[in-house]
Coordinates of C-alpha atoms and ligand atoms in Angstrom, one line a residue:
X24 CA 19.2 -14.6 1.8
X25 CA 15.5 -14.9 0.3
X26 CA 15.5 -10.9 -0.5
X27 CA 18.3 -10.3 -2.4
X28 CA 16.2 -10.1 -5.3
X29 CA 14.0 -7.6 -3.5
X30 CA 15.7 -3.9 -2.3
X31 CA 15.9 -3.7 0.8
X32 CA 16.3 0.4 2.6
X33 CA 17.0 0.3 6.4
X34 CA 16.9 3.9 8.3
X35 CA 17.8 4.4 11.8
X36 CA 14.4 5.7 12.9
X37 CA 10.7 6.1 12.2
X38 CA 11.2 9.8 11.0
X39 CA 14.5 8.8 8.7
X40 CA 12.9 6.3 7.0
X41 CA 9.8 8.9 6.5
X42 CA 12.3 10.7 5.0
X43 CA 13.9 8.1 2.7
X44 CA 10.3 6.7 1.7
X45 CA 8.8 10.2 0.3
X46 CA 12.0 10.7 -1.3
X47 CA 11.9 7.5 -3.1
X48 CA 8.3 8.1 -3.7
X49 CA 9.2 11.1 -5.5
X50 CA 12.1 9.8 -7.6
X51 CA 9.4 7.5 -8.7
X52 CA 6.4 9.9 -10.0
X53 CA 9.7 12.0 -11.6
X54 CA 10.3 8.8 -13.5
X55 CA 7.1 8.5 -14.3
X56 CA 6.2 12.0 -15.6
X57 CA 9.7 11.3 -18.1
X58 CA 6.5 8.7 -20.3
X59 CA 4.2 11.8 -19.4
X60 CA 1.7 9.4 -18.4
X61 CA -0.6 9.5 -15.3
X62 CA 0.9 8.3 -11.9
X63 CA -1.5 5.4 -10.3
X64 CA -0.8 4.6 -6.3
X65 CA -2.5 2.5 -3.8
X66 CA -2.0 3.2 -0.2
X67 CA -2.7 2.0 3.0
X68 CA -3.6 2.6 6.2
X69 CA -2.8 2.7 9.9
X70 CA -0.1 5.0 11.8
X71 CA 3.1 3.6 10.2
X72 CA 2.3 6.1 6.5
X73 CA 1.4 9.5 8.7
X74 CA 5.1 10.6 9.1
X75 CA 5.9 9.1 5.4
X76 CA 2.6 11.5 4.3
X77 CA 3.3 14.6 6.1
X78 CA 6.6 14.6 4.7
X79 CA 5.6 14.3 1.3
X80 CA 3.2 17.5 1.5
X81 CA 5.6 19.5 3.4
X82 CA 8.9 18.4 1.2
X83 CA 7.4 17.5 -2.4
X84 CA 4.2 19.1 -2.1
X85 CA 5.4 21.9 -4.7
X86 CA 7.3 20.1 -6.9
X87 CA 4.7 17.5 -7.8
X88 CA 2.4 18.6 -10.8
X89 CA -0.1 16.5 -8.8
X90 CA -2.9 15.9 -11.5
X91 CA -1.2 13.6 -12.5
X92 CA -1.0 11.3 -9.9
X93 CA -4.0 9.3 -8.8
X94 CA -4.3 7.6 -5.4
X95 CA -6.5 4.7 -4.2
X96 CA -6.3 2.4 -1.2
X97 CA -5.1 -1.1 -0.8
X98 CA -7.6 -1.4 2.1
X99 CA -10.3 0.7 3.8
X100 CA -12.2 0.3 7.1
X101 CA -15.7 -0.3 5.9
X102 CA -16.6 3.0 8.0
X103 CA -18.2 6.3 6.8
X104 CA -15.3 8.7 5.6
X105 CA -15.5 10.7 8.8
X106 CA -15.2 7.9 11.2
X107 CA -11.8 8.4 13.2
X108 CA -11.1 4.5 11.9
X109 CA -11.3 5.5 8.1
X110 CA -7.7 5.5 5.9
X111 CA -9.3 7.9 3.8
X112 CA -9.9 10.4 6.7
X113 CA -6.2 9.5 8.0
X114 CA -4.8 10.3 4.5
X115 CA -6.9 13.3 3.7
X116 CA -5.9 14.7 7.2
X117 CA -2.2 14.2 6.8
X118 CA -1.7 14.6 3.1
X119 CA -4.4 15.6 0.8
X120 CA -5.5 18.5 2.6
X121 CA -2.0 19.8 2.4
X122 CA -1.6 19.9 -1.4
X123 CA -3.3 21.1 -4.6
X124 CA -4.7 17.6 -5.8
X125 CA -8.3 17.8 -7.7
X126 CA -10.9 15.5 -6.0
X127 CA -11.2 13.3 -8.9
X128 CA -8.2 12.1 -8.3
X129 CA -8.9 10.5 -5.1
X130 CA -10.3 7.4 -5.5
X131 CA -11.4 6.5 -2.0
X132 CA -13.3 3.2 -1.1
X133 CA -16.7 4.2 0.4
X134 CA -16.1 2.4 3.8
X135 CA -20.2 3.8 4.4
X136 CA -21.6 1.3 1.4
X137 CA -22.3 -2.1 1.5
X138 CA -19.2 -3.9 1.6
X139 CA -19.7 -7.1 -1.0
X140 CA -21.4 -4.1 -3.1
X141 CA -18.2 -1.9 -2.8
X142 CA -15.9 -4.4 -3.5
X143 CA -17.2 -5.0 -6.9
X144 CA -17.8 -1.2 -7.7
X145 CA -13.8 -0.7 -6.6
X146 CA -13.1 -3.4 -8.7
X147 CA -14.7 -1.6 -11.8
X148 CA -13.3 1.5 -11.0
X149 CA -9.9 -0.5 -10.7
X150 CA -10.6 -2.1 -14.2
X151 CA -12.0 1.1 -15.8
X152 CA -9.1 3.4 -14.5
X153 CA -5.9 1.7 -14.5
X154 CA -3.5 0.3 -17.2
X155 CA -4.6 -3.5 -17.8
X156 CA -1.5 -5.8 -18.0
X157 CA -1.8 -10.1 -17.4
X158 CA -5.6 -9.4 -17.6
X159 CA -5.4 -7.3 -14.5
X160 CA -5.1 -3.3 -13.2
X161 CA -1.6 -2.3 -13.1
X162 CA -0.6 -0.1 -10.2
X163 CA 2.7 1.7 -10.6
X164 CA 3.3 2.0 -7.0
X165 CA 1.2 0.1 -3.8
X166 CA 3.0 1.1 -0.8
X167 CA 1.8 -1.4 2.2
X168 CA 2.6 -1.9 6.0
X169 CA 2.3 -4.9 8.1
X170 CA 0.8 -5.9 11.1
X171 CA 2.5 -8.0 13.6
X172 CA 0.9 -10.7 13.0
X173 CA 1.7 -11.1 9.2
X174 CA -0.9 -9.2 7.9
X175 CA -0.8 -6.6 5.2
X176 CA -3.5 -4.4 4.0
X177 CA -6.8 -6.3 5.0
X178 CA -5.5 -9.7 4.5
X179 CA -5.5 -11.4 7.5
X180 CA -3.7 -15.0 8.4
X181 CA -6.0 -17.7 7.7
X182 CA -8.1 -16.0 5.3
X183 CA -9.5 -18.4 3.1
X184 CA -7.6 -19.0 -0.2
X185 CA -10.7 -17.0 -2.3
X186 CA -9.1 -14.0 -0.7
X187 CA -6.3 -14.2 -2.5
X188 CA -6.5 -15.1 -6.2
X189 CA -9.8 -15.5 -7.6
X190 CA -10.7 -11.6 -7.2
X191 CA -9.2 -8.5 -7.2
X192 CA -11.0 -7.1 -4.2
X193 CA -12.5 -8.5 -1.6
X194 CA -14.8 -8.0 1.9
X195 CA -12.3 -9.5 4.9
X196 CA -13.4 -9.4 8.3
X197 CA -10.7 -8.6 11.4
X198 CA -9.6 -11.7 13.4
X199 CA -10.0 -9.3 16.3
X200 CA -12.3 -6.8 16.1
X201 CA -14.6 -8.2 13.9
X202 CA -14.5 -4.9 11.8
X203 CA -15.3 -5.7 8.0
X204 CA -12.8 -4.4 5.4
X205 CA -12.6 -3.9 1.6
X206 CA -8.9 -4.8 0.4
X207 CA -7.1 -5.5 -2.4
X208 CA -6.6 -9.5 -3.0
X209 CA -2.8 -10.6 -3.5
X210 CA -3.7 -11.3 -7.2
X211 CA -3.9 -7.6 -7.8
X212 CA -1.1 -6.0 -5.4
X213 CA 1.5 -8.7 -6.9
X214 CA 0.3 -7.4 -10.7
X215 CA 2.2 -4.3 -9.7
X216 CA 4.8 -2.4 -11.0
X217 CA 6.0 -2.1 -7.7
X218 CA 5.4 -2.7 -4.2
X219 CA 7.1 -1.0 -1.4
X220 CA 6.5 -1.8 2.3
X221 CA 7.1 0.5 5.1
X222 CA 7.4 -1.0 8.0
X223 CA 8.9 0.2 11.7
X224 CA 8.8 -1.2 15.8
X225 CA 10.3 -4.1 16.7
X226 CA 7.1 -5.8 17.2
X227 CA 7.6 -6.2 13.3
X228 CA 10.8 -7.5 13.7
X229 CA 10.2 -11.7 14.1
X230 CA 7.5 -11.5 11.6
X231 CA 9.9 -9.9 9.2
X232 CA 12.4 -11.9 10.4
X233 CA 10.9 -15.1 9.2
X234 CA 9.5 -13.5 6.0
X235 CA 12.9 -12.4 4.7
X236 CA 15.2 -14.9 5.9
X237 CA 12.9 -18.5 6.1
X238 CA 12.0 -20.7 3.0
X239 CA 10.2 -18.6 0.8
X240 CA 7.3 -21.2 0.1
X241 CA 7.1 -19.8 4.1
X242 CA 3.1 -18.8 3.4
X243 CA 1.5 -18.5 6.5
X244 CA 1.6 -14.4 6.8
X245 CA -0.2 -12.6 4.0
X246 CA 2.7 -10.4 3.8
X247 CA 4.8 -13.3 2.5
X248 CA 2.3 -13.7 -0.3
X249 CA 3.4 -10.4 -1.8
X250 CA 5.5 -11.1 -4.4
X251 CA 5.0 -9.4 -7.5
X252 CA 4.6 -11.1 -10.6
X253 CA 7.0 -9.1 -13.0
X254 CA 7.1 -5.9 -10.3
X255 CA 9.8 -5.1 -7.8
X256 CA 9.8 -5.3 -4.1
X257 CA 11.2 -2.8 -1.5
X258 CA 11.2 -3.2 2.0
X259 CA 11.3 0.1 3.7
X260 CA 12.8 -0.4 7.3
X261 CA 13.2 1.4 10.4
X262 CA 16.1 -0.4 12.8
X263 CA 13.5 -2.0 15.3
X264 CA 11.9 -3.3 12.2
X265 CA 14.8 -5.0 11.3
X266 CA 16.3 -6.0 14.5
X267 CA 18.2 -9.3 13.7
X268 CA 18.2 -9.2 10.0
X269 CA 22.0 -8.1 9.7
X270 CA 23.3 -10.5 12.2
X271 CA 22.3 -13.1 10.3
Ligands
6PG16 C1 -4.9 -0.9 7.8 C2 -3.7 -1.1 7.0 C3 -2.9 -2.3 7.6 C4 -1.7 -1.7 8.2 C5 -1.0 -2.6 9.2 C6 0.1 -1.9 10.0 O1 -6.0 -0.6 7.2 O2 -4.9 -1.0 9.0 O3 -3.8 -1.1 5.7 O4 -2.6 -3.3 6.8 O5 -0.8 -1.4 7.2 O6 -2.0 -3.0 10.2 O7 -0.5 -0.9 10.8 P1 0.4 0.2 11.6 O8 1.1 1.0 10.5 O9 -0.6 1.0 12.4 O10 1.4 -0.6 12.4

């Protein structure tokens, strides 16, 4: 199977696999603080974090020395920070209001600004902030979902190839909506250290389905594209998510 190289975590339901991901997620900045150096994380956005967020703060929330993490955003809505659609309101809401992090460490893309203007400042801040390695920022951590058409943080099927290697953050518009976003190009989330999706409903499950078990040259859902560099890649499942995978 194409992801034996990758780990793979299946949990029964939404809440279980919550549980496994912040518990993971906090193995991880314990590892990190053994090299006493800062903690960098990109999230993302949507419903699928929420549970995987609230559980941190109410779990971790006092055993994390949380100055020394820093968190950005794979994508953001480009939407003021108010705006009901904004991840940064959606993780402030659910996480960051629930534990003592200072405000520098929250490095939010300003959905409010121009968005070929933000991208560019992000990217800065991305180059100023983080460890450089391969000529690129180094995340230690860029937890993603999926959408169920393939898509993972604002990299939408069909996006033109610029999207994904020239850049390391880029304006993408919704095949939908229309909505502009700011996200993270596959050149930078596959420089990672790692790369963790979390992913539930089996509306997921055929996308995934193909992902993990079809030829990996397979390149017609963004989230196939992820597949980092020198990084490792963990697929955080709920059972509807993975529906089919086992019986393989
Ligand atoms: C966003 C996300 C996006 C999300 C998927 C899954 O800004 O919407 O970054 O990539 O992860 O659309 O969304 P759900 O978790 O709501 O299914």
């Amino acid at each position: 199977m194409k992801f034996a190289e990758d780990l793979l975590f299946i949990a029964p339901t939404p809440l279980q696999l919550a549980e496994e991901l912040s518990g993971w997620f906090f193995a991880q900045y314990l590892e990190s603080q053994l090299f006493e150096k800062p903690f960098y994380v990109a999230i993302s956005g949507g419903s699928t974090p929420l549970l995987f967020f609230n559980i941190l703060a109410a779990k971790y929330g006092q055993y994390i020395d949380w100055k020394n993490l820093h968190f950005f955003w794979a994508d953001e809505r480009c939407v003021p920070p108010k705006n009901s659609e904004s991840n940064f309101r959606s993780a402030h809401i659910n996480l960051f209001s629930k534990i003592l992090i200072p405000e520098n460490n929250i490095h939010r893309i300003k959905g409010e600004a121009d968005p070929i203007r933000e991208a560019k400042s992000y990217s800065t801040i991305l180059f100023k902030t983080l460890p450089i390695s391969n000529e690129l920022p180094c995340f230690d951590l860029i937890l993603l979902g999926m959408g169920d058409d393939g898509h993972t943080a604002s990299i939408f099927p069909g996006e033109n190839i610029k999207t994904h290697f020239e850049n390391i953050c880029e304006v993408t518009t919704h095949p939908n909506t229309g909505q502009k976003r700011i996200t993270l190009t596959t050149n930078c989330i596959n420089n990672a250290s790692k790369v963790a999706f979390q992913i539930t409903g089996m509306t997921k499950s055929s996308v995934l389905n193909e992902i993990l078990l079809s030829n990996p040259t397979s390149d017609k859902y963004p989230a196939a594209r992820i597949k980092p560099t020198k990084g490792n890649l963990y697929w955080f499942l709920d059972a509807g998510a993975a529906n089919g995978l086992c019986s393989k």
